[in-house]
Structures are given as C-alpha cells and as structure tokens.
Amino acid sequence: MPQFTVPDPTRRRFLAAGAALGVGALAAACGSSSDDTGPAAAPGGSGAPGGDGPWSFVDDRGKTVGTKARPKKIVAFVGTAAALHDYGIACTGVFGPTKTADGKPDVQAGDLDIGKLKVLGNTWGEFSLENYAALQPDLLVSATYDKDTLWYVPDDSKDKILAVAPSVALNVSGVPLTEPLRRHAELAAALGADPNAAKTLADKQRFEAAAETLRQAAKAAGGIKVMAASGSPDLFYVSTPAPSADLRYFAELGVDFVLPKNVDRQGYFESLSWEAVGTYQADVIILDNRSTALQPQGLAGKPTWRELPAVKAGQVVPWVSEPRYSYAGCAPLLEQLAATLQKARKLT
C-alpha cells in the first residue's frame, strides 16, 4: 500500500490505476488461458514428475488452476515471491513494494535478489500489463483477503491481466498464521520444491519452537497489553486480531491484544484522529514496519504519539503486518514478539 489512508473493503484500494492494452492483443501475444481448466486436483496440486505432464492446483478461491506442464515462468506479488524463494522456487517477475526510494530491497522482498527480477509495479495501482505479457508467464500468484481479488492486481486492469495466464490466490485473512503457511508450502511443493528438504524441515522446527516460546512468554507476561498499530500523516490505526493471520495466531498463543471498539465495517481496524490516539492504552506497541506506513522517526513530531505509555517507556517494536508466509519468514516474528514480552514492563 503506497499510503496507509482510509481503506475500503479488506484494506485493498488506496490508489486506483490501470494499464490499457486490448485483451485480444495480449491473447495473440501470450495465448489465452482459464483458471478453471485442467484436471481436478487436491489442494496440494498435482503434476507429472519433472513437470512434463499436466499440472493443476486448487487455490483458495476454490478454483482448479490447470496448465499443460508445471509452471516455470512465475510472476507473483513480491511477498509471495519471497515466500516461494524460501522453498527454492524462483519467480521471473514481481509486483508490489519491491524497492525503496533509494533502490534498496523493500522489507516485503525478504531474501529476494531484486536485481534479477522484472518489477512490474512498485506501488499500489502500478502493474505494467505490457511488460507482464512480454514475460510470457505460465502462472500469476498473489495473496487474497476476500477470495474475490488478488492483492496488488489493479481492479481497473485485472480482467486484462488475468487473461494472460492462469492465476493462483492464497488466502491470508480470517485464518490463523499456520493456514497460509501450510498453503504456501503446498504451492511450493506443487511447483517442484522438496517438502522434506533439510532446510525446510529445520525452518518448520524453528517455527514450532518459536510458537511454544511465544506461548510461554505470553503466559508469563502478567497481563501485558499489546497494541498492533499503524500510522499515517492524518490517522492512527489500531488493528483487531481476528482478520489478520499473524495477530490471530499470536492471540491464540495467549498474547493479550488491545481490542478496538469501533472497527471499520470490514473488521480490520479502528481509525483514530491524532487527537484521539490516547483512546487505547497499551504496554507494548507493535508498529507496522512497511515502507508505506510512518516509522518511529516519522511519528516523533506527533505530540499525542510521544505521550503514549509504551512510547515513553521505549516499548515499541516493528510489526511485519504483511508477513512472508514461509516458516523461514515467520519464525523470527514469533521469536521477536516472545523476546519483547519477556522484557516488557507493565505500564497501564
């Protein structure tokens, strides 16, 4: 999201933009395709060994996505590409926050070598349809928050984009973190990753150990209240756990979150003016670390922010609000939150 401003359904639309190329021209260049073609498959996907035969995968829209062979040219939302990379699956192109203003990898790029990827769009609403078609992709992959849209695929041009290649959507909303982790691992395996690779098994073991550490830390925290928040120049957002996979899972492990009372109609967060920032008190604030949200240095000029107990006590830590849904990407998040709770003081 280029700016964390007033959201519409499932916090999706912050800017609107589209590319303009005819579907017919794209079909001629790349061949048309359908998300509903191919043989039926189990959610884990199917395909001949080596990827030489028909391939299919049932995504989280309930669609069976089929191709004539295992996809090789994959284009994905940058966070999804980063998760697939952790399993050894390389993408050809990405879209979404990939580079910061100084050209460095965005936090959502994970361990991707962004210099080797075709970036089709770096901000909300950007997606070069022409460059996407030129890649002749076999598959498009992104997250979904509502099963009807693909994250960072612009509404204005989505029909033309989806005409180029089949698409896979992986749900990241309304379920605990373990569910998108499982589904990303299943997609990676369907695309050729070895689910029993030593690194994959070690990453999963680390995640499971981190979950138990967080459970114990939350139990011992003695009522430490945690606020999940994000700041923009005009508004302060306090998130509620249930819709967000990470927060939901943290709450299941016992983390005691501030629960805003007047959430948006989609149920994600409450928007507060900066004059009303003190509405909710917390002992710890986990602060949205995306480049599109204000960071502590950008919030320093807000007097009401400076007066929050957690800010005055230095108990503010980064929150990866759009996690990299791999065990390698998520284990450190649990470890960091556990360490924060272990050190935090009760303030409220």
PDB file of N, CA and C in Angstrom, residues 221-264:
ATOM      1  N   ALA A 221       3.556 -13.214  30.948  1.00  0.00           N
ATOM      2  CA  ALA A 221       3.641 -11.758  30.769  1.00  0.00           C
ATOM      3  C   ALA A 221       2.855 -10.971  31.806  1.00  0.00           C
ATOM      4  N   GLY A 222       1.943 -11.629  32.513  1.00  0.00           N
ATOM      5  CA  GLY A 222       1.242 -10.937  33.592  1.00  0.00           C
ATOM      6  C   GLY A 222       0.329  -9.828  33.138  1.00  0.00           C
ATOM      7  N   GLY A 223      -0.414 -10.050  32.066  1.00  0.00           N
ATOM      8  CA  GLY A 223      -1.388  -9.055  31.621  1.00  0.00           C
ATOM      9  C   GLY A 223      -0.826  -7.929  30.792  1.00  0.00           C
ATOM     10  N   ILE A 224       0.351  -8.120  30.232  1.00  0.00           N
ATOM     11  CA  ILE A 224       0.928  -7.114  29.329  1.00  0.00           C
ATOM     12  C   ILE A 224      -0.004  -6.927  28.129  1.00  0.00           C
ATOM     13  N   LYS A 225      -0.448  -5.684  27.900  1.00  0.00           N
ATOM     14  CA  LYS A 225      -1.337  -5.372  26.788  1.00  0.00           C
ATOM     15  C   LYS A 225      -0.529  -4.945  25.571  1.00  0.00           C
ATOM     16  N   VAL A 226      -0.852  -5.527  24.427  1.00  0.00           N
ATOM     17  CA  VAL A 226      -0.145  -5.250  23.176  1.00  0.00           C
ATOM     18  C   VAL A 226      -1.095  -4.572  22.201  1.00  0.00           C
ATOM     19  N   MET A 227      -0.642  -3.486  21.598  1.00  0.00           N
ATOM     20  CA  MET A 227      -1.418  -2.796  20.572  1.00  0.00           C
ATOM     21  C   MET A 227      -0.732  -2.963  19.227  1.00  0.00           C
ATOM     22  N   ALA A 228      -1.470  -3.463  18.240  1.00  0.00           N
ATOM     23  CA  ALA A 228      -0.969  -3.540  16.872  1.00  0.00           C
ATOM     24  C   ALA A 228      -1.442  -2.289  16.146  1.00  0.00           C
ATOM     25  N   ALA A 229      -0.502  -1.476  15.671  1.00  0.00           N
ATOM     26  CA  ALA A 229      -0.865  -0.156  15.169  1.00  0.00           C
ATOM     27  C   ALA A 229      -0.103   0.214  13.908  1.00  0.00           C
ATOM     28  N   SER A 230      -0.657   1.199  13.215  1.00  0.00           N
ATOM     29  CA  SER A 230      -0.013   1.747  12.029  1.00  0.00           C
ATOM     30  C   SER A 230      -0.330   3.234  11.974  1.00  0.00           C
ATOM     31  N   GLY A 231       0.618   4.009  11.502  1.00  0.00           N
ATOM     32  CA  GLY A 231       0.422   5.448  11.458  1.00  0.00           C
ATOM     33  C   GLY A 231       0.533   6.020  10.064  1.00  0.00           C
ATOM     34  N   SER A 232      -0.293   7.010   9.784  1.00  0.00           N
ATOM     35  CA  SER A 232      -0.207   7.786   8.552  1.00  0.00           C
ATOM     36  C   SER A 232      -0.176   9.258   8.962  1.00  0.00           C
ATOM     37  N   PRO A 233       0.080  10.164   8.038  1.00  0.00           N
ATOM     38  CA  PRO A 233       0.110  11.577   8.433  1.00  0.00           C
ATOM     39  C   PRO A 233      -1.173  12.059   9.100  1.00  0.00           C
ATOM     40  N   ASP A 234      -2.317  11.510   8.706  1.00  0.00           N
ATOM     41  CA  ASP A 234      -3.592  12.019   9.203  1.00  0.00           C
ATOM     42  C   ASP A 234      -4.287  11.128  10.222  1.00  0.00           C
ATOM     43  N   LEU A 235      -3.982   9.835  10.208  1.00  0.00           N
ATOM     44  CA  LEU A 235      -4.729   8.902  11.042  1.00  0.00           C
ATOM     45  C   LEU A 235      -3.823   7.881  11.705  1.00  0.00           C
ATOM     46  N   PHE A 236      -4.330   7.332  12.814  1.00  0.00           N
ATOM     47  CA  PHE A 236      -3.655   6.284  13.551  1.00  0.00           C
ATOM     48  C   PHE A 236      -4.599   5.082  13.570  1.00  0.00           C
ATOM     49  N   TYR A 237      -4.081   3.907  13.206  1.00  0.00           N
ATOM     50  CA  TYR A 237      -4.910   2.719  13.049  1.00  0.00           C
ATOM     51  C   TYR A 237      -4.567   1.693  14.130  1.00  0.00           C
ATOM     52  N   VAL A 238      -5.592   1.228  14.836  1.00  0.00           N
ATOM     53  CA  VAL A 238      -5.426   0.186  15.838  1.00  0.00           C
ATOM     54  C   VAL A 238      -6.104  -1.072  15.320  1.00  0.00           C
ATOM     55  N   SER A 239      -5.330  -2.116  15.119  1.00  0.00           N
ATOM     56  CA  SER A 239      -5.848  -3.334  14.497  1.00  0.00           C
ATOM     57  C   SER A 239      -6.468  -4.279  15.517  1.00  0.00           C
ATOM     58  N   THR A 240      -7.466  -5.003  15.061  1.00  0.00           N
ATOM     59  CA  THR A 240      -8.064  -6.065  15.854  1.00  0.00           C
ATOM     60  C   THR A 240      -7.545  -7.400  15.327  1.00  0.00           C
ATOM     61  N   PRO A 241      -7.331  -8.396  16.176  1.00  0.00           N
ATOM     62  CA  PRO A 241      -6.583  -9.591  15.743  1.00  0.00           C
ATOM     63  C   PRO A 241      -7.281 -10.522  14.764  1.00  0.00           C
ATOM     64  N   ALA A 242      -8.589 -10.693  14.879  1.00  0.00           N
ATOM     65  CA  ALA A 242      -9.263 -11.799  14.187  1.00  0.00           C
ATOM     66  C   ALA A 242      -9.021 -11.878  12.675  1.00  0.00           C
ATOM     67  N   PRO A 243      -9.058 -10.775  11.912  1.00  0.00           N
ATOM     68  CA  PRO A 243      -8.903 -10.907  10.466  1.00  0.00           C
ATOM     69  C   PRO A 243      -7.470 -11.182  10.008  1.00  0.00           C
ATOM     70  N   SER A 244      -6.492 -10.745  10.786  1.00  0.00           N
ATOM     71  CA  SER A 244      -5.092 -10.827  10.361  1.00  0.00           C
ATOM     72  C   SER A 244      -4.477 -12.143  10.815  1.00  0.00           C
ATOM     73  N   ALA A 245      -3.933 -12.894   9.864  1.00  0.00           N
ATOM     74  CA  ALA A 245      -3.442 -14.242  10.168  1.00  0.00           C
ATOM     75  C   ALA A 245      -2.406 -14.248  11.282  1.00  0.00           C
ATOM     76  N   ASP A 246      -1.487 -13.279  11.257  1.00  0.00           N
ATOM     77  CA  ASP A 246      -0.437 -13.267  12.280  1.00  0.00           C
ATOM     78  C   ASP A 246      -1.001 -12.909  13.652  1.00  0.00           C
ATOM     79  N   LEU A 247      -1.770 -11.810  13.730  1.00  0.00           N
ATOM     80  CA  LEU A 247      -2.308 -11.389  15.019  1.00  0.00           C
ATOM     81  C   LEU A 247      -3.256 -12.437  15.586  1.00  0.00           C
ATOM     82  N   ARG A 248      -4.032 -13.037  14.728  1.00  0.00           N
ATOM     83  CA  ARG A 248      -4.966 -14.072  15.172  1.00  0.00           C
ATOM     84  C   ARG A 248      -4.210 -15.229  15.836  1.00  0.00           C
ATOM     85  N   TYR A 249      -3.102 -15.621  15.200  1.00  0.00           N
ATOM     86  CA  TYR A 249      -2.311 -16.724  15.742  1.00  0.00           C
ATOM     87  C   TYR A 249      -1.627 -16.319  17.037  1.00  0.00           C
ATOM     88  N   PHE A 250      -1.101 -15.110  17.076  1.00  0.00           N
ATOM     89  CA  PHE A 250      -0.469 -14.631  18.309  1.00  0.00           C
ATOM     90  C   PHE A 250      -1.488 -14.636  19.454  1.00  0.00           C
ATOM     91  N   ALA A 251      -2.725 -14.211  19.156  1.00  0.00           N
ATOM     92  CA  ALA A 251      -3.772 -14.207  20.187  1.00  0.00           C
ATOM     93  C   ALA A 251      -4.093 -15.631  20.629  1.00  0.00           C
ATOM     94  N   GLU A 252      -4.108 -16.568  19.685  1.00  0.00           N
ATOM     95  CA  GLU A 252      -4.355 -17.965  20.037  1.00  0.00           C
ATOM     96  C   GLU A 252      -3.265 -18.502  20.960  1.00  0.00           C
ATOM     97  N   LEU A 253      -2.065 -17.966  20.815  1.00  0.00           N
ATOM     98  CA  LEU A 253      -0.958 -18.377  21.676  1.00  0.00           C
ATOM     99  C   LEU A 253      -0.971 -17.669  23.020  1.00  0.00           C
ATOM    100  N   GLY A 254      -1.912 -16.742  23.202  1.00  0.00           N
ATOM    101  CA  GLY A 254      -2.072 -16.102  24.501  1.00  0.00           C
ATOM    102  C   GLY A 254      -1.699 -14.637  24.579  1.00  0.00           C
ATOM    103  N   VAL A 255      -1.255 -14.037  23.476  1.00  0.00           N
ATOM    104  CA  VAL A 255      -0.907 -12.616  23.512  1.00  0.00           C
ATOM    105  C   VAL A 255      -2.182 -11.808  23.758  1.00  0.00           C
ATOM    106  N   ASP A 256      -2.111 -10.863  24.702  1.00  0.00           N
ATOM    107  CA  ASP A 256      -3.271 -10.077  25.115  1.00  0.00           C
ATOM    108  C   ASP A 256      -3.288  -8.760  24.338  1.00  0.00           C
ATOM    109  N   PHE A 257      -4.138  -8.688  23.320  1.00  0.00           N
ATOM    110  CA  PHE A 257      -4.175  -7.518  22.447  1.00  0.00           C
ATOM    111  C   PHE A 257      -5.215  -6.497  22.910  1.00  0.00           C
ATOM    112  N   VAL A 258      -4.914  -5.237  22.655  1.00  0.00           N
ATOM    113  CA  VAL A 258      -5.918  -4.181  22.736  1.00  0.00           C
ATOM    114  C   VAL A 258      -6.973  -4.464  21.669  1.00  0.00           C
ATOM    115  N   LEU A 259      -8.241  -4.401  22.033  1.00  0.00           N
ATOM    116  CA  LEU A 259      -9.329  -4.675  21.101  1.00  0.00           C
ATOM    117  C   LEU A 259     -10.096  -3.383  20.832  1.00  0.00           C
ATOM    118  N   PRO A 260      -9.876  -2.765  19.682  1.00  0.00           N
ATOM    119  CA  PRO A 260     -10.609  -1.527  19.380  1.00  0.00           C
ATOM    120  C   PRO A 260     -12.111  -1.790  19.279  1.00  0.00           C
ATOM    121  N   LYS A 261     -12.898  -0.810  19.694  1.00  0.00           N
ATOM    122  CA  LYS A 261     -14.349  -0.998  19.777  1.00  0.00           C
ATOM    123  C   LYS A 261     -15.074  -0.603  18.496  1.00  0.00           C
ATOM    124  N   ASN A 262     -14.538   0.331  17.752  1.00  0.00           N
ATOM    125  CA  ASN A 262     -15.245   0.860  16.579  1.00  0.00           C
ATOM    126  C   ASN A 262     -14.461   0.575  15.302  1.00  0.00           C
ATOM    127  N   VAL A 263     -14.343  -0.716  14.973  1.00  0.00           N
ATOM    128  CA  VAL A 263     -13.557  -1.102  13.802  1.00  0.00           C
ATOM    129  C   VAL A 263     -14.298  -0.755  12.515  1.00  0.00           C
ATOM    130  N   ASP A 264     -13.551  -0.683  11.423  1.00  0.00           N
ATOM    131  CA  ASP A 264     -14.144  -0.416  10.117  1.00  0.00           C
ATOM    132  C   ASP A 264     -15.121  -1.539   9.762  1.00  0.00           C
TER     133      ASP A 264
END
